[in-house]
Amino acid sequence: MILTDSPDELRAFLEQARRVGRSVGLHPTMGSLHGGHRTIIRRAAAETDVVVVSIFVNPLQFGPGEDFDAYPRDLERDRAQAEEAGADVVFAPSTAAMFPEEPQVTVRVNRLADVLEGAHRPGHFDGVATIVTKLLALAGPCHAYFGEKDYQQLVVVRHLVDDLSLPAVVVGCPTVREPDGLALSSRNAYLSATERSAATVLYHSLLAGKRAVEERGVSDVAEVRAAMTVVAQREELFDLDYAEVVDPGTLSVPPKVGAEVRLLIAGRTGKARLIDNLAANRQED
Ligand code: AMP
């Protein structure tokens, strides 16, 4: 396996791989790899010839006062985990290698960045879109693997690739969870034992919304939102930012619960800001 911090080396290696007919799979991460990342890397290894895992804690997607400095970093552990899961290349550039000077050109996400996470983290999706564009430019034509865990990010990246005609096929991968439902996340490392057990409230809240839609056939969006909120607010250690019901493609709140909706939740437990989401499918009457 190759470990490189050089954008030029990455580009040259992947150009050569494609020249001899090998397909490329890219999994962009911020490191601190866990079972969610490993599942995606294994899938990429099954579907493409050369798998690149990028590790870059992207300063552009963190706001002032967020956890950029505290974000867990352990390159040697990540390298071993990526290799074990089937990566061929780990690309771990420094900020200086990616941005030798302050970038004068960045990507701007429009309406999709105004809602949900975007409303709570101004500039976040512009930062994500800018770095994903850069990674895709370095990787060249590839399959790009993203997790549904960051659902809004996945929707933004799909639009980014379509709207800017980037040469990538975006592959969305299901969320990997702990046995008690908590979605795996690098930020779970911030949780104390009591906060860790309180954090299952995100999944329970989503399940309450899903049951309202799928078992009780609730079509009123406010009622589904209330079913989620009531569960979320029962947990004293959880501070809810939002529990929302949206159209899975546009991320707009629909006038009525349609055949397919996405339920999303975000909030704080201790020092960690956590997000999660789930699909819900309503039987049409
Ligand atoms: P991160 O390193 O947290 O920025 O995540 C990198 C990629 O891994 C993103 O596409 C995430 O959506 C995905 N990911 C993170 N956690 C999970 C999970 N529990 N299940 C599936 N994908 C995940």
XYZ file of C-alpha atoms and ligand atoms in Angstrom:
308
model
C 0.000 0.000 0.000
C 1.144 3.525 -0.818
C 1.006 6.340 1.719
C 1.504 9.784 0.204
C 1.013 13.377 1.228
C 1.703 14.680 -2.284
C -1.172 15.798 -4.563
C 1.119 15.504 -7.612
C 2.147 11.967 -6.708
C -1.482 10.950 -6.229
C -2.508 12.395 -9.584
C 0.407 10.759 -11.436
C -0.172 7.357 -9.809
C -3.900 7.317 -10.656
C -3.342 8.561 -14.225
C -0.936 5.683 -14.759
C -3.412 3.193 -13.209
C -6.198 4.328 -15.544
C -3.821 4.200 -18.535
C -3.423 0.456 -17.984
C -7.198 0.042 -17.678
C -7.660 0.040 -13.906
C -10.706 1.718 -12.363
C -10.345 4.047 -9.384
C -12.442 4.206 -6.196
C -12.089 7.225 -3.894
C -13.304 7.406 -0.287
C -12.807 10.901 1.153
C -12.541 10.986 4.967
C -11.299 13.155 7.799
C -9.493 10.158 9.319
C -10.066 8.649 12.754
C -11.317 5.683 10.769
C -14.005 3.401 12.199
C -16.240 0.565 11.059
C -18.310 2.892 8.861
C -15.259 3.909 6.864
C -13.949 0.315 6.763
C -17.251 -0.980 5.349
C -17.087 1.647 2.596
C -13.432 0.851 1.816
C -14.264 -2.860 1.532
C -17.109 -2.055 -0.843
C -14.886 0.197 -2.953
C -12.286 -2.592 -3.068
C -14.941 -5.029 -4.310
C -16.170 -2.621 -7.000
C -13.007 -0.873 -8.251
C -9.374 -1.807 -8.959
C -7.459 0.907 -7.125
C -8.911 2.247 -3.875
C -7.775 5.599 -2.537
C -8.679 6.737 0.976
C -8.061 10.415 1.500
C -7.501 11.675 5.020
C -7.773 15.410 5.430
C -9.265 17.323 8.332
C -10.558 20.061 6.095
C -10.282 23.482 7.755
C -12.694 25.009 5.202
C -15.647 23.022 6.551
C -15.230 23.979 10.222
C -16.732 27.190 11.568
C -15.209 29.415 14.265
C -15.537 27.723 17.670
C -16.066 24.270 16.157
C -13.852 21.244 16.871
C -11.156 21.605 14.161
C -8.295 21.587 16.715
C -9.815 18.851 18.890
C -10.745 16.561 15.975
C -9.024 13.183 16.611
C -5.967 12.524 14.408
C -3.904 9.316 14.294
C -2.359 8.735 10.883
C -0.490 5.523 11.722
C -3.637 3.849 13.067
C -5.670 5.101 10.087
C -3.072 3.831 7.629
C -3.214 0.340 9.162
C -7.036 0.320 9.239
C -7.330 1.488 5.632
C -4.833 -1.115 4.440
C -6.583 -3.874 6.365
C -9.907 -2.944 4.736
C -8.392 -3.074 1.245
C -7.103 0.417 0.404
C -4.274 0.652 -2.133
C -3.419 4.292 -1.478
C -3.806 6.522 1.565
C -3.598 10.158 0.563
C -2.968 12.262 3.679
C -1.897 15.755 2.634
C -1.052 18.599 4.985
C -3.107 21.786 4.781
C -0.056 23.466 3.207
C 0.105 20.776 0.508
C -3.562 21.271 -0.348
C -3.590 25.053 0.009
C -0.081 26.543 -0.257
C -1.823 29.928 -0.199
C -5.214 30.996 1.046
C -7.617 29.905 -1.730
C -9.025 32.754 -3.778
C -11.566 30.501 -5.494
C -14.027 28.260 -3.656
C -17.265 26.466 -4.484
C -20.556 27.884 -3.286
C -23.574 25.690 -2.535
C -26.890 27.464 -2.975
C -30.303 26.514 -1.502
C -29.193 23.094 -0.240
C -26.745 24.804 2.111
C -29.388 27.014 3.704
C -31.278 24.247 5.506
C -30.678 21.671 8.279
C -26.894 21.366 8.900
C -26.269 24.360 6.662
C -28.505 26.566 8.806
C -26.562 25.541 11.938
C -23.109 25.566 10.324
C -22.819 28.560 7.960
C -20.191 27.948 5.270
C -19.876 24.245 6.095
C -21.150 22.906 2.777
C -19.142 25.433 0.757
C -16.079 24.029 2.527
C -17.154 20.441 1.839
C -17.939 21.171 -1.820
C -14.615 22.958 -2.330
C -12.538 20.120 -0.915
C -14.536 17.404 -2.700
C -14.087 19.268 -5.990
C -10.343 19.428 -5.354
C -10.096 15.750 -4.406
C -12.067 14.743 -7.497
C -9.844 16.947 -9.659
C -6.748 15.215 -8.248
C -8.212 11.707 -8.452
C -9.576 12.073 -11.998
C -12.410 9.851 -13.293
C -13.465 7.556 -10.460
C -16.224 6.113 -8.330
C -16.527 8.345 -5.262
C -17.898 6.682 -2.113
C -19.818 8.682 0.496
C -21.874 7.576 3.507
C -25.586 8.158 4.003
C -24.654 8.979 7.609
C -24.001 12.528 6.359
C -27.147 12.562 4.258
C -27.216 16.250 3.378
C -23.551 16.060 2.389
C -24.342 13.143 0.072
C -27.143 15.132 -1.592
C -24.850 18.169 -1.959
C -22.074 16.030 -3.490
C -24.490 14.429 -5.975
C -25.528 17.939 -7.103
C -21.923 19.134 -7.142
C -20.936 16.330 -9.515
C -24.001 16.827 -11.738
C -24.021 20.634 -11.756
C -20.280 21.000 -12.455
C -20.092 17.892 -14.706
C -17.307 16.368 -12.642
C -16.081 13.001 -13.967
C -17.188 10.895 -10.989
C -19.886 8.365 -10.198
C -21.143 9.069 -6.682
C -21.916 5.944 -4.658
C -24.015 6.369 -1.478
C -23.370 3.766 1.227
C -25.733 2.787 4.087
C -25.041 3.983 7.627
C -23.138 1.546 9.833
C -24.427 1.440 13.426
C -23.467 0.047 16.810
C -25.711 -2.820 17.989
C -27.782 -0.326 20.044
C -28.398 1.873 16.991
C -25.853 4.658 17.523
C -24.331 5.574 14.156
C -20.554 5.128 14.120
C -18.845 8.512 14.096
C -15.372 9.854 14.826
C -17.052 12.357 17.144
C -18.390 9.553 19.382
C -14.867 9.579 20.868
C -15.809 12.846 22.625
C -18.542 11.102 24.663
C -18.271 10.012 28.313
C -19.874 6.671 29.213
C -23.140 8.312 30.295
C -23.204 10.589 27.246
C -22.499 7.569 25.036
C -25.584 5.815 26.340
C -27.667 9.015 26.067
C -26.567 9.336 22.418
C -28.778 6.408 21.368
C -31.610 8.948 21.628
C -30.886 10.103 18.056
C -31.680 6.651 16.685
C -34.704 6.202 18.965
C -36.083 9.537 17.855
C -35.656 8.566 14.199
C -37.354 5.223 14.868
C -40.299 7.043 16.478
C -40.654 9.126 13.307
C -40.327 6.067 11.100
C -43.013 4.217 13.063
C -45.353 7.213 12.769
C -44.934 7.182 8.981
C -44.767 3.467 8.294
C -46.957 1.895 10.991
C -49.476 4.614 11.793
C -49.577 6.071 8.266
C -49.235 9.647 9.578
C -49.277 12.081 6.660
C -49.011 15.310 8.660
C -45.377 16.462 8.691
C -45.773 18.351 11.994
C -47.094 15.197 13.664
C -44.103 13.121 12.524
C -41.746 15.902 13.640
C -43.501 15.981 17.026
C -43.161 12.195 17.414
C -39.405 12.562 16.919
C -39.068 15.676 19.085
C -40.896 14.213 22.072
C -38.438 11.303 22.225
C -35.423 13.586 21.742
C -36.518 15.947 24.524
C -37.043 13.116 26.995
C -33.242 12.657 27.166
C -31.821 15.251 29.537
C -28.246 14.877 28.272
C -29.295 15.640 24.689
C -29.785 19.171 23.436
C -31.812 19.025 20.203
C -30.924 21.312 17.275
C -33.529 19.948 14.882
C -35.662 16.925 14.085
C -37.007 17.266 10.566
C -38.927 15.493 7.811
C -37.781 16.260 4.268
C -38.084 15.190 0.671
C -35.084 12.860 0.132
C -34.040 14.551 -3.129
C -34.630 18.258 -2.510
C -34.300 18.335 1.303
C -37.369 20.626 1.383
C -40.085 20.047 3.938
C -43.004 18.588 1.935
C -46.594 19.808 2.454
C -47.572 16.191 3.300
C -45.527 13.074 4.010
C -45.014 11.549 0.555
C -44.256 7.951 -0.405
C -40.624 8.476 0.605
C -39.234 10.931 3.131
C -35.957 11.331 4.981
C -35.969 11.906 8.727
C -33.005 13.864 10.064
C -31.889 14.780 13.557
C -29.016 16.774 15.061
C -28.018 17.960 18.502
C -25.448 17.992 21.245
C -24.438 15.486 23.897
C -21.653 16.863 26.070
C -18.919 18.191 23.768
C -20.118 16.244 20.732
C -22.467 17.528 18.081
C -24.070 14.450 16.550
C -26.238 13.923 13.458
C -28.198 10.961 12.127
C -30.949 10.160 9.619
C -33.228 7.406 8.386
C -35.474 6.740 5.393
C -39.225 6.298 5.948
C -41.597 4.956 3.327
C -45.316 5.599 3.565
C -47.874 3.234 2.113
C -49.974 5.386 -0.227
C -53.698 5.272 0.627
P -15.862 11.619 7.979
O -14.504 11.022 8.101
O -16.670 11.584 9.244
O -15.845 12.968 7.305
O -16.664 10.666 6.986
C -16.127 10.300 5.745
C -17.153 9.543 4.968
O -17.531 8.368 5.696
C -18.440 10.331 4.720
O -18.892 10.044 3.421
C -19.358 9.790 5.776
O -20.713 9.900 5.428
C -18.928 8.340 5.854
N -19.324 7.793 7.163
C -19.014 8.279 8.376
N -19.609 7.544 9.348
C -20.314 6.575 8.724
C -21.167 5.505 9.166
N -21.423 5.293 10.465
N -21.727 4.721 8.226
C -21.500 4.938 6.900
N -20.709 5.919 6.432
C -20.127 6.729 7.321
